[in-house]
Amino acid sequence: MTRAVAGVTAWSADDKTQDRCRRIAQSLGIADNQYVHVARDLAFSGATFPRDLGGGSREADTRFAPELSVVSDGRIDNRAEFLSRCGISADSAVGLSDVELIALGWSRCGERVFDAIVGPYAIAIWCGRRKQLVLARDPQGLRPLFFHRGSDWVAFASLPNALAALPEIGRHVNEQRMVELLLLVDPQDNTSFFDGIEGVRKGEIVRFEAPDRVHRRRFWDAADIKVERRRPEDHAEGLRERLTAAVHAAVDTPQPIAAGLSGGFDSGVVTGIAADRLLRDDRLLHAYTAVPSPDDAPSTDPRWLDDEAELARLVARAHPNIRHRCIVPPAESLLPTFDFYFDYVGAPCLMPSLSVWYAEIERQALADGAGVLLMATGGNWTISYHGVPYLWQLAEQGRWFAVLGWLLRLRGGHPAVDRAALIRTIARKLLGEGGWERLRRIAGKPRLPDWGVTPPRWSAAAAARLPDYLAGVDRPAPQLEILHGGAGQRSDRRVWLMRETMLPLYEKAVWLRRGIEVRDPTLDRGVVEFCLSIPDAEFLRGGQARAMFRRAFGEDVPPEVLANTRIGRQGYGRQSCLRLSQPGFREEIDRIPEESPAHRLFDLAGLAKLAEASPDADDGGAGFDAAYTQKLSRGISALHFVNRMGPGN
């Protein structure tokens, strides 16, 4: 399987096509991959069709469309279903690789081939006769894909910074995208942090008839998945069947497997199903749990679980082939993490303290020889969705008697199921951040924490660059509360599943630079679509949050895990990391060139003040998060990214 893709297509004779592709591939670290070069108008690097133009065997094969070239980063997990949906006989598919199957599927049904694939993918297709380039990305966005439009050519790659390696593109900060990050709002599209480099969105097809003639359409949208009424047991059995199939597909590789194992529902069931499958072949599963460092102060917030080690051990003990290890994140400066993100991820680091924790788990997985790391980061919005946003939806629709009925019968199972907190959340959504803050002031409550990294007052030049929806944003609004939550018939899970996150970029960089492929069965397309077909109320059946998970997987995790109602506290060791990073933070602010856009993008005075003072004791509260985890470390990470772009950008 290829680890990434790169390519350049030209609409007129261009002797730079292959050189550009080679330069992009070298930046990705895949320059040793085979190139396919067709009539000076195309160069691809990655898993390609045809594999060898010199022999001409595939080119002459009448099963395939003429003058067709395909490059793919991904895999087909539903081979039999794919063949059926594309009208391909099993005999025709014998001996074909995944990328050749995609080429054959395209030859049979065109763009509908993308809708037939279950599995992660980023695909580029060049139709030589029509001189059309088609880019597509899987609905869950598990494989990133970016492109740049030149005067008469288009370049694409798995990561945006690889495209920026071309002198014709260069490194210039995309100020609008940076502002969106600093304000913690969802981006309006999938543009990169590099000016001039755009992204293919989740479940999107981008078709180029020329660099300036582009057609974009979404072939998959969470809002289009129809809700189906089934018996409760059918919902549970269907979800279990699909997750099991997704986990089995994820471990269907000869490479050694590892898993991130927290004390929560999602990683526990994914790890357990994977261990059972591997045991059939007498294979081990390495599992890693992050635990607090000695200087981590206990949280004063009762919603947080400080140490998940014991719950994780209970899962590991139930499977004889799991080799469990607790990981203490190292005490180190965050500056190397910022460099890794700029050099290889192509984006600022949103949560630096978490990245230190992830990196240590990845290093241990490599030391144990693992090539695949299972994670379950999508579980909160799929298999263990708690369902509480359904009540926000009812409130937005004015169905107050229905809300009252649910509040009367709701019981525990998740921190979100707290009647007082739930009422406050509903009121906050109805009033908006400004109205909620005014109500708090009338009640004598302290101001909401300031999460803002942007200047208190926008300059006229900066404001002119902002889209209208940013103009009214309240800077003190907490993370993900600004544009989040959905309205009317769109619940939070559908909104979240359509969001563009930076996690696929990070995971791609980890695979390319550290040799670990991250796979998340909770974001398998079959799992996602089945979860979206379940009525929202089913996730609260019986008045208990996460009811669907309990019915589907209640016997697969220890009862102590099911009984836990606290959320694992992430970002261990951040106190030490922040202390060790402070000198570097101050230097980062001091080295900003006079002509840098950082002066209009960042609240530099606020960052400098925080960088000079040692952080107070970390009690897991909103005040610490606002000041140090969000404003300071996130702000300096973004500032470092801008500084690395160079003077004046």
XYZ file of C-alpha atoms in Angstrom:
649
model
C 0.000 0.000 0.000
C 1.247 3.464 -0.851
C 1.730 5.920 1.996
C 0.885 9.107 0.047
C 0.229 10.488 -3.423
C 1.674 13.288 -5.515
C 0.942 14.371 -9.052
C 1.005 17.117 -11.660
C -1.148 17.430 -14.783
C -0.716 19.958 -17.594
C -3.158 21.160 -20.260
C -0.405 22.124 -22.674
C 3.131 20.933 -23.367
C 5.145 21.504 -20.189
C 8.623 20.109 -19.656
C 8.418 20.838 -15.907
C 5.634 18.341 -15.148
C 7.786 15.411 -14.084
C 10.285 17.587 -12.223
C 7.476 19.222 -10.240
C 6.030 15.828 -9.332
C 9.430 14.547 -8.225
C 9.965 17.597 -6.018
C 6.551 17.156 -4.350
C 7.192 13.432 -3.838
C 10.594 14.133 -2.303
C 8.976 16.527 0.162
C 6.521 13.771 1.122
C 9.314 11.212 1.418
C 7.950 8.949 -1.349
C 10.401 9.856 -4.098
C 11.457 6.215 -4.455
C 7.954 5.288 -5.683
C 7.423 4.506 -9.372
C 6.406 7.345 -11.695
C 3.933 7.121 -14.544
C 4.491 9.726 -17.249
C 2.098 10.104 -20.188
C 2.800 12.293 -23.225
C 4.391 15.055 -21.169
C 1.050 16.089 -19.653
C 1.007 13.970 -16.506
C 3.249 12.632 -13.740
C 1.956 10.631 -10.767
C 3.732 9.151 -7.748
C 2.125 6.553 -5.496
C 0.082 3.421 -6.147
C -0.669 3.928 -9.819
C -2.558 2.498 -12.770
C -1.112 1.659 -15.248
C 1.878 0.279 -13.376
C 4.097 0.002 -16.428
C 3.342 1.911 -19.589
C 6.405 0.505 -21.284
C 4.932 -2.992 -21.534
C 1.585 -1.564 -22.586
C -0.321 -4.538 -21.157
C -2.775 -2.508 -19.106
C -3.077 0.254 -21.670
C -4.210 -2.278 -24.258
C -6.618 -4.020 -21.880
C -10.099 -3.322 -23.221
C -11.625 -3.646 -19.757
C -10.261 -0.190 -18.935
C -11.153 3.194 -20.412
C -8.509 4.365 -22.897
C -5.852 6.872 -21.837
C -6.802 6.451 -18.186
C -4.342 7.020 -15.332
C -5.132 6.612 -11.627
C -3.172 7.158 -8.438
C -4.601 6.198 -5.047
C -3.749 6.486 -1.372
C -6.151 4.119 0.346
C -7.732 0.702 0.377
C -11.002 -1.048 -0.483
C -12.417 -2.810 2.586
C -15.597 -4.069 0.866
C -14.151 -5.797 -2.193
C -17.120 -8.131 -2.898
C -19.693 -5.345 -2.448
C -17.558 -2.984 -4.544
C -17.467 -5.437 -7.443
C -21.228 -5.896 -7.277
C -21.992 -2.172 -7.183
C -19.656 -1.459 -10.100
C -20.934 -4.380 -12.190
C -17.571 -6.170 -12.209
C -17.440 -9.954 -12.275
C -15.223 -11.774 -9.803
C -13.300 -13.327 -12.716
C -12.472 -9.868 -14.121
C -11.066 -8.784 -10.759
C -8.713 -11.713 -10.201
C -5.182 -10.501 -9.514
C -6.075 -6.798 -9.572
C -4.758 -4.462 -6.887
C -7.020 -1.911 -5.211
C -5.884 0.910 -7.507
C -6.520 -1.280 -10.564
C -9.993 -2.096 -9.226
C -10.661 1.638 -8.883
C -9.549 2.152 -12.491
C -11.837 -0.681 -13.610
C -14.718 0.700 -11.529
C -14.217 4.152 -13.076
C -14.239 2.598 -16.522
C -17.604 0.978 -15.741
C -19.475 3.670 -13.794
C -17.489 6.933 -13.742
C -17.797 9.099 -10.641
C -20.189 6.627 -9.010
C -17.126 4.492 -8.252
C -16.347 6.691 -5.243
C -19.727 5.998 -3.687
C -19.048 2.240 -3.935
C -15.851 2.248 -1.857
C -15.844 1.507 1.864
C -12.404 2.363 3.188
C -10.107 5.372 3.489
C -8.920 6.941 0.245
C -7.611 9.964 -1.618
C -7.743 9.371 -5.382
C -6.689 11.248 -8.520
C -7.861 10.212 -11.997
C -6.617 11.637 -15.295
C -8.833 11.110 -18.348
C -6.374 11.660 -21.172
C -8.872 11.874 -24.023
C -10.957 14.542 -22.305
C -7.972 16.124 -20.543
C -9.862 16.092 -17.252
C -8.429 15.637 -13.768
C -10.708 14.283 -11.027
C -9.779 14.359 -7.328
C -11.868 12.619 -4.661
C -11.677 11.958 -0.931
C -13.481 9.435 1.253
C -16.622 10.583 3.130
C -14.970 10.402 6.552
C -11.918 12.331 5.349
C -9.449 9.730 6.628
C -6.993 10.489 3.818
C -6.149 14.172 3.161
C -5.746 15.606 -0.342
C -4.731 19.135 -1.408
C -4.160 20.894 -4.723
C -2.761 24.052 -6.324
C -3.912 25.575 -9.610
C -1.153 26.988 -11.802
C -1.551 28.948 -15.000
C -2.011 25.818 -17.126
C -1.299 23.009 -14.695
C -2.618 21.503 -11.453
C -0.515 19.874 -8.737
C -1.900 17.726 -5.926
C -0.496 15.950 -2.876
C -1.468 14.261 0.364
C -0.156 17.160 2.460
C -0.179 20.905 1.726
C 3.399 21.652 2.762
C 4.631 19.246 0.072
C 2.995 21.462 -2.548
C 4.512 24.545 -0.931
C 7.919 23.030 -1.678
C 7.445 24.070 -5.320
C 9.094 27.459 -5.976
C 6.074 28.482 -8.068
C 3.867 28.162 -4.965
C 6.117 28.951 -2.018
C 5.173 29.551 1.585
C 2.693 32.333 2.296
C 0.260 32.229 5.190
C -3.461 32.002 4.460
C -4.667 34.681 6.869
C -8.358 33.785 6.740
C -7.649 30.153 7.619
C -5.365 31.255 10.433
C -8.040 33.553 11.860
C -10.546 30.699 11.800
C -8.126 28.592 13.823
C -7.429 31.357 16.325
C -11.151 31.941 16.849
C -11.806 28.197 17.158
C -14.492 28.246 14.496
C -15.091 25.645 11.830
C -13.464 26.558 8.505
C -15.862 27.461 5.731
C -14.031 25.143 3.343
C -10.944 22.970 3.430
C -8.341 25.498 2.385
C -4.905 24.984 3.869
C -2.823 27.337 6.003
C -0.697 27.995 2.899
C -2.058 30.659 0.567
C -2.903 29.239 -2.851
C -3.278 25.632 -1.674
C -6.823 24.295 -1.464
C -8.181 21.068 -0.045
C -10.619 18.434 -1.237
C -13.387 18.207 1.367
C -14.776 15.042 2.923
C -16.885 13.116 0.437
C -16.155 15.578 -2.368
C -15.311 15.233 -6.055
C -13.298 18.050 -7.657
C -13.207 17.905 -11.467
C -10.844 20.095 -13.496
C -11.535 20.707 -17.171
C -8.751 23.287 -16.966
C -7.087 24.999 -13.997
C -9.641 27.814 -14.152
C -12.640 25.557 -14.913
C -13.389 23.615 -11.767
C -16.545 21.749 -10.733
C -16.955 20.695 -7.098
C -19.708 18.551 -5.634
C -20.286 16.589 -2.481
C -21.226 12.974 -3.215
C -21.719 12.236 0.506
C -23.310 14.355 3.233
C -24.231 13.236 6.738
C -27.506 15.138 6.427
C -28.573 12.879 3.539
C -28.464 9.652 5.555
C -32.053 8.680 6.227
C -33.192 7.719 9.715
C -34.643 4.211 9.840
C -37.051 2.859 12.427
C -36.039 -0.600 13.607
C -36.561 -2.694 16.685
C -34.133 -1.661 19.469
C -32.402 -5.041 19.282
C -31.935 -4.634 15.517
C -30.225 -1.279 16.044
C -27.865 -2.879 18.561
C -27.141 -5.983 16.502
C -26.595 -3.952 13.336
C -24.143 -1.621 15.059
C -22.241 -4.526 16.588
C -22.032 -6.293 13.229
C -20.658 -3.227 11.454
C -18.088 -2.303 14.092
C -16.842 -5.889 14.220
C -16.421 -5.897 10.429
C -14.597 -2.550 10.572
C -12.180 -3.731 13.281
C -11.494 -6.971 11.399
C -10.733 -4.958 8.240
C -8.387 -2.696 10.230
C -6.322 -5.638 11.550
C -6.320 -7.484 8.211
C -2.618 -6.898 7.640
C 0.524 -8.926 8.320
C 2.001 -5.995 10.220
C 2.053 -6.137 14.041
C -0.896 -4.273 15.587
C -1.004 -1.839 18.511
C -3.885 0.090 20.069
C -4.403 3.203 22.136
C -6.338 2.030 25.184
C -7.980 4.532 27.511
C -10.467 3.775 30.268
C -13.380 4.695 28.013
C -16.036 2.832 26.078
C -14.717 3.236 22.535
C -11.086 2.197 22.823
C -12.073 -0.619 25.177
C -14.452 -2.284 22.722
C -12.218 -1.686 19.668
C -9.211 -3.135 21.500
C -11.245 -6.107 22.722
C -12.661 -6.997 19.281
C -9.198 -6.625 17.728
C -7.615 -8.849 20.390
C -10.235 -11.573 19.851
C -9.654 -11.516 16.088
C -5.865 -11.625 16.426
C -6.044 -14.456 18.955
C -7.438 -16.742 16.244
C -4.082 -16.451 14.478
C -2.091 -16.586 17.720
C -1.044 -12.935 17.333
C -0.327 -10.338 20.018
C -1.889 -6.908 20.422
C 0.167 -4.164 22.095
C -1.987 -1.668 24.018
C -0.882 1.666 25.490
C -2.488 3.858 28.131
C -1.291 7.376 28.942
C -1.049 7.997 32.691
C -0.271 11.135 34.743
C 3.273 12.288 35.341
C 4.428 12.857 38.945
C 3.854 16.618 38.805
C 0.291 16.410 37.464
C -1.899 17.977 40.139
C -5.213 16.172 40.739
C -8.195 17.765 39.071
C -10.738 19.557 41.236
C -13.420 19.001 38.605
C -15.513 15.920 39.503
C -16.237 15.279 35.815
C -12.621 14.326 35.103
C -10.980 10.943 35.690
C -7.339 11.700 36.452
C -5.904 8.229 35.839
C -7.476 5.718 33.445
C -4.864 3.019 34.026
C -6.937 0.692 36.223
C -9.931 0.676 33.886
C -7.596 -0.002 30.949
C -5.965 -2.862 32.863
C -9.365 -4.478 33.344
C -9.851 -4.523 29.570
C -6.344 -5.899 28.982
C -6.737 -8.688 31.570
C -9.804 -10.008 29.756
C -7.692 -10.861 26.681
C -4.651 -13.123 27.093
C -2.925 -11.832 23.935
C -2.886 -8.146 24.971
C 0.482 -6.791 26.117
C -0.435 -3.673 28.079
C 1.896 -0.798 28.905
C 1.261 2.481 30.743
C 2.925 5.501 29.128
C 4.080 8.516 31.129
C 4.435 11.483 28.751
C 7.931 12.994 28.834
C 8.669 16.417 30.256
C 9.927 18.338 27.236
C 9.589 21.653 25.469
C 6.732 22.004 23.002
C 8.927 23.745 20.408
C 10.011 20.493 18.646
C 6.319 19.593 18.339
C 5.661 22.934 16.636
C 8.497 22.216 14.185
C 7.125 18.735 13.419
C 3.745 20.251 12.578
C 5.234 22.902 10.292
C 7.702 20.605 8.536
C 5.519 17.534 8.105
C 1.863 18.176 9.006
C 1.486 21.523 7.263
C -0.699 23.073 9.982
C -0.279 24.634 13.442
C -0.666 22.324 16.420
C -4.095 22.894 17.966
C -3.461 20.949 21.212
C 0.321 20.756 21.795
C 0.163 18.923 25.134
C -1.910 16.137 23.577
C 0.577 15.827 20.723
C 3.388 15.118 23.183
C 1.266 12.331 24.652
C 0.412 10.890 21.218
C 4.049 11.042 20.099
C 5.215 9.025 23.093
C 2.648 6.301 22.371
C 3.767 6.255 18.727
C 7.420 5.915 19.772
C 6.560 2.965 22.003
C 4.537 1.323 19.224
C 7.551 1.635 16.921
C 9.822 0.158 19.581
C 7.463 -2.826 19.797
C 7.592 -3.269 16.019
C 3.991 -2.250 15.316
C 3.062 -0.952 11.868
C -0.608 -0.164 12.600
C -2.016 1.736 15.585
C -5.737 1.403 16.298
C -7.492 4.459 17.700
C -11.144 5.250 18.449
C -11.266 9.037 18.233
C -14.563 9.044 16.324
C -16.441 6.937 18.851
C -18.001 9.832 20.749
C -19.965 10.714 17.614
C -20.695 7.194 16.391
C -20.717 4.054 18.543
C -20.849 5.749 21.973
C -22.704 8.930 21.034
C -24.350 10.141 24.269
C -27.391 11.624 22.528
C -27.835 14.712 24.696
C -27.723 17.190 21.752
C -31.097 15.718 20.785
C -32.552 17.716 23.692
C -30.891 20.893 22.413
C -32.524 20.175 19.077
C -35.942 19.798 20.710
C -35.449 23.109 22.508
C -34.465 24.872 19.270
C -37.723 23.561 17.777
C -39.712 24.908 20.744
C -40.839 21.441 21.881
C -40.620 22.295 25.572
C -42.962 19.589 26.879
C -40.818 16.972 25.164
C -37.687 18.506 26.709
C -39.319 18.502 30.149
C -40.312 14.848 29.768
C -36.752 13.852 28.942
C -35.310 15.907 31.806
C -37.614 14.154 34.284
C -36.506 10.660 33.271
C -32.836 11.258 32.428
C -30.261 9.618 34.661
C -26.494 9.377 34.708
C -24.042 7.709 32.381
C -22.180 10.714 31.034
C -21.133 14.140 32.402
C -23.441 15.755 29.837
C -26.398 14.192 31.642
C -26.608 16.736 34.418
C -30.001 18.419 34.530
C -28.715 21.789 35.736
C -25.849 21.819 33.243
C -28.186 20.690 30.485
C -30.658 23.489 31.220
C -27.795 25.992 31.198
C -26.537 24.646 27.861
C -29.981 24.898 26.266
C -30.432 28.445 27.577
C -26.993 29.385 26.315
C -27.734 28.090 22.828
C -31.051 29.940 22.697
C -29.628 33.222 24.026
C -26.367 33.151 22.083
C -22.979 33.917 23.622
C -23.664 37.654 23.981
C -27.047 37.146 25.650
C -25.653 34.417 27.903
C -22.818 36.666 29.048
C -25.266 39.502 29.839
C -27.412 37.097 31.852
C -24.345 35.955 33.787
C -23.439 39.550 34.598
C -26.973 40.244 35.873
C -26.648 37.153 38.089
C -23.290 38.380 39.413
C -21.271 35.576 37.802
C -17.650 36.133 36.721
C -16.911 36.689 33.064
C -16.418 33.666 30.882
C -12.727 32.787 30.419
C -10.996 34.586 27.566
C -9.958 31.943 25.050
C -9.022 34.548 22.462
C -5.676 34.656 20.678
C -6.664 37.412 18.249
C -6.195 41.136 19.006
C -8.889 42.808 21.136
C -9.627 45.126 18.206
C -9.316 44.108 14.605
C -7.377 46.403 12.321
C -9.290 47.666 9.302
C -7.012 45.651 7.006
C -7.635 42.412 8.916
C -11.379 42.970 9.203
C -11.671 43.523 5.463
C -10.261 40.045 4.858
C -12.729 38.276 7.156
C -15.922 36.664 5.922
C -19.128 38.137 7.289
C -19.807 35.287 9.667
C -16.663 36.099 11.670
C -17.564 39.746 12.184
C -20.024 39.056 15.009
C -18.079 36.350 16.841
C -17.733 36.842 20.595
C -14.061 36.397 21.449
C -14.684 35.038 24.984
C -16.832 32.176 23.676
C -15.500 28.779 24.776
C -14.092 26.239 22.386
C -16.419 24.903 19.685
C -19.471 26.782 20.994
C -19.450 29.456 18.307
C -20.599 27.678 15.172
C -21.205 24.281 16.715
C -24.330 22.414 17.641
C -26.450 22.429 14.528
C -29.980 23.756 14.230
C -33.403 22.382 13.449
C -33.209 18.815 12.205
C -29.385 18.632 12.168
C -28.066 17.193 15.399
C -24.520 17.641 16.630
C -23.293 14.281 15.396
C -24.136 15.170 11.789
C -22.430 18.557 12.114
C -19.363 17.015 13.740
C -19.010 14.272 11.143
C -18.915 16.889 8.359
C -16.310 19.053 10.093
C -12.847 19.314 8.615
C -10.271 18.523 11.289
C -6.475 18.494 11.207
C -6.250 14.956 12.599
C -5.951 13.238 9.163
C -3.023 15.529 8.313
C -1.270 14.630 11.564
C -1.911 10.912 11.078
C -0.582 11.087 7.508
C 2.574 12.839 8.746
C 3.022 10.178 11.443
C 2.757 7.422 8.837
C 5.228 9.123 6.510
C 7.794 10.144 9.136
C 7.385 7.607 11.947
C 6.187 4.577 10.018
C 2.942 4.060 11.972
C -0.401 3.918 10.168
C -3.315 5.033 12.348
C -6.636 3.269 11.701
C -9.921 4.223 13.361
C -12.725 1.629 12.991
C -15.226 3.969 14.699
C -15.033 6.160 11.573
C -15.524 3.319 9.119
C -18.086 4.351 6.519
C -20.394 1.429 7.312
C -20.292 2.269 11.025
C -20.888 5.981 10.432
C -23.805 5.492 8.049
C -25.497 2.948 10.307
C -25.131 5.215 13.355
C -26.618 8.127 11.416
C -29.585 5.955 10.450
C -30.428 5.377 14.140
C -33.003 7.858 15.543
C -31.483 10.330 18.003
C -33.850 9.265 20.769
C -32.451 5.697 20.664
C -29.155 6.963 22.089
C -31.107 8.056 25.194
C -33.432 5.055 25.423
C -34.484 4.375 28.993
C -33.356 7.856 30.024
C -29.658 6.918 30.035
C -26.973 8.484 27.892
C -24.988 6.250 25.522
C -27.816 3.727 25.620
C -26.997 2.390 22.155
C -23.444 1.453 23.127
C -24.665 -0.303 26.271
C -27.101 -2.457 24.304
C -24.656 -3.265 21.511
C -21.418 -3.742 23.440
C -22.374 -3.988 27.109
C -20.960 -7.512 27.364
C -17.693 -6.637 25.589
C -16.241 -4.275 28.179
C -15.834 -4.752 31.941
C -18.774 -3.564 34.073
C -16.474 -1.082 35.831
C -15.889 0.656 32.486
C -19.633 0.817 31.821
C -20.269 2.187 35.306
C -17.710 4.995 34.952
C -19.379 8.354 34.284
C -16.248 10.516 34.225
C -14.224 11.610 31.219
C -10.564 10.679 31.016
C -8.391 13.705 31.582
C -6.087 14.158 28.611
C -2.944 16.184 28.156
C -0.933 14.695 31.008
C 2.353 16.427 31.799
C 1.305 19.781 30.392
C 2.529 21.644 33.486
C 6.097 20.434 32.911
C 5.876 21.041 29.176
C 4.651 24.594 29.689
C 7.427 25.418 32.176
C 10.106 24.034 29.864
C 8.594 25.861 26.885
C 8.399 29.355 28.422
C 11.856 30.586 27.285
C 11.077 29.420 23.744
C 7.642 31.072 23.892
C 9.212 34.425 24.760
C 11.811 34.068 21.998
C 9.044 33.288 19.506
C 7.342 36.608 20.299
C 10.612 38.545 20.236
C 11.637 37.327 16.775
C 8.556 38.490 14.852
C 9.679 40.575 11.836
C 8.253 44.087 11.627
C 6.425 43.341 8.367
C 4.942 40.044 9.561
C 1.126 39.554 9.445
C 1.443 38.276 13.018
C 1.052 41.865 14.232
C -2.527 41.995 12.970
C -3.416 38.337 13.565
C -2.381 37.826 17.215
C -2.941 39.398 20.605
C 0.824 39.686 21.076
C 0.584 41.688 24.305
C -1.661 39.052 25.860
C 0.624 36.218 24.761
C 3.709 38.029 26.060
C 2.089 38.557 29.459
C 1.230 34.854 29.793
C 4.669 33.801 28.551
C 6.353 35.826 31.306
C 4.355 34.333 34.181
C 4.587 30.743 35.403
C 1.244 28.951 35.113
C -0.808 28.503 38.263
C -1.535 24.996 39.485
C -3.373 23.006 36.856
C -6.674 21.973 38.402
C -8.295 21.024 35.111
C -10.508 24.080 35.288
C -11.713 26.352 32.498
C -9.473 29.203 33.674
C -6.274 27.228 33.187
C -7.457 25.856 29.853
C -8.389 29.320 28.622
C -5.116 30.946 29.620
C -2.479 28.307 28.990
C -3.777 25.359 26.996
C -5.840 27.414 24.541
C -4.505 30.970 24.480
C -0.786 30.546 25.191
C 0.286 27.146 23.823
C -2.175 27.210 20.905
C -1.346 30.851 20.165
C 2.425 30.318 20.214
C 2.033 27.229 18.021
C 0.179 29.311 15.409
C 2.673 32.163 15.801
C 5.567 29.736 15.295
C 3.887 28.576 12.083
C 3.638 32.154 10.790
C 7.241 32.907 11.802
C 8.490 29.809 9.970
C 6.836 31.099 6.791
C 9.522 33.776 6.628
C 9.671 37.589 6.776
C 6.708 39.308 5.221
C 5.239 36.034 3.895
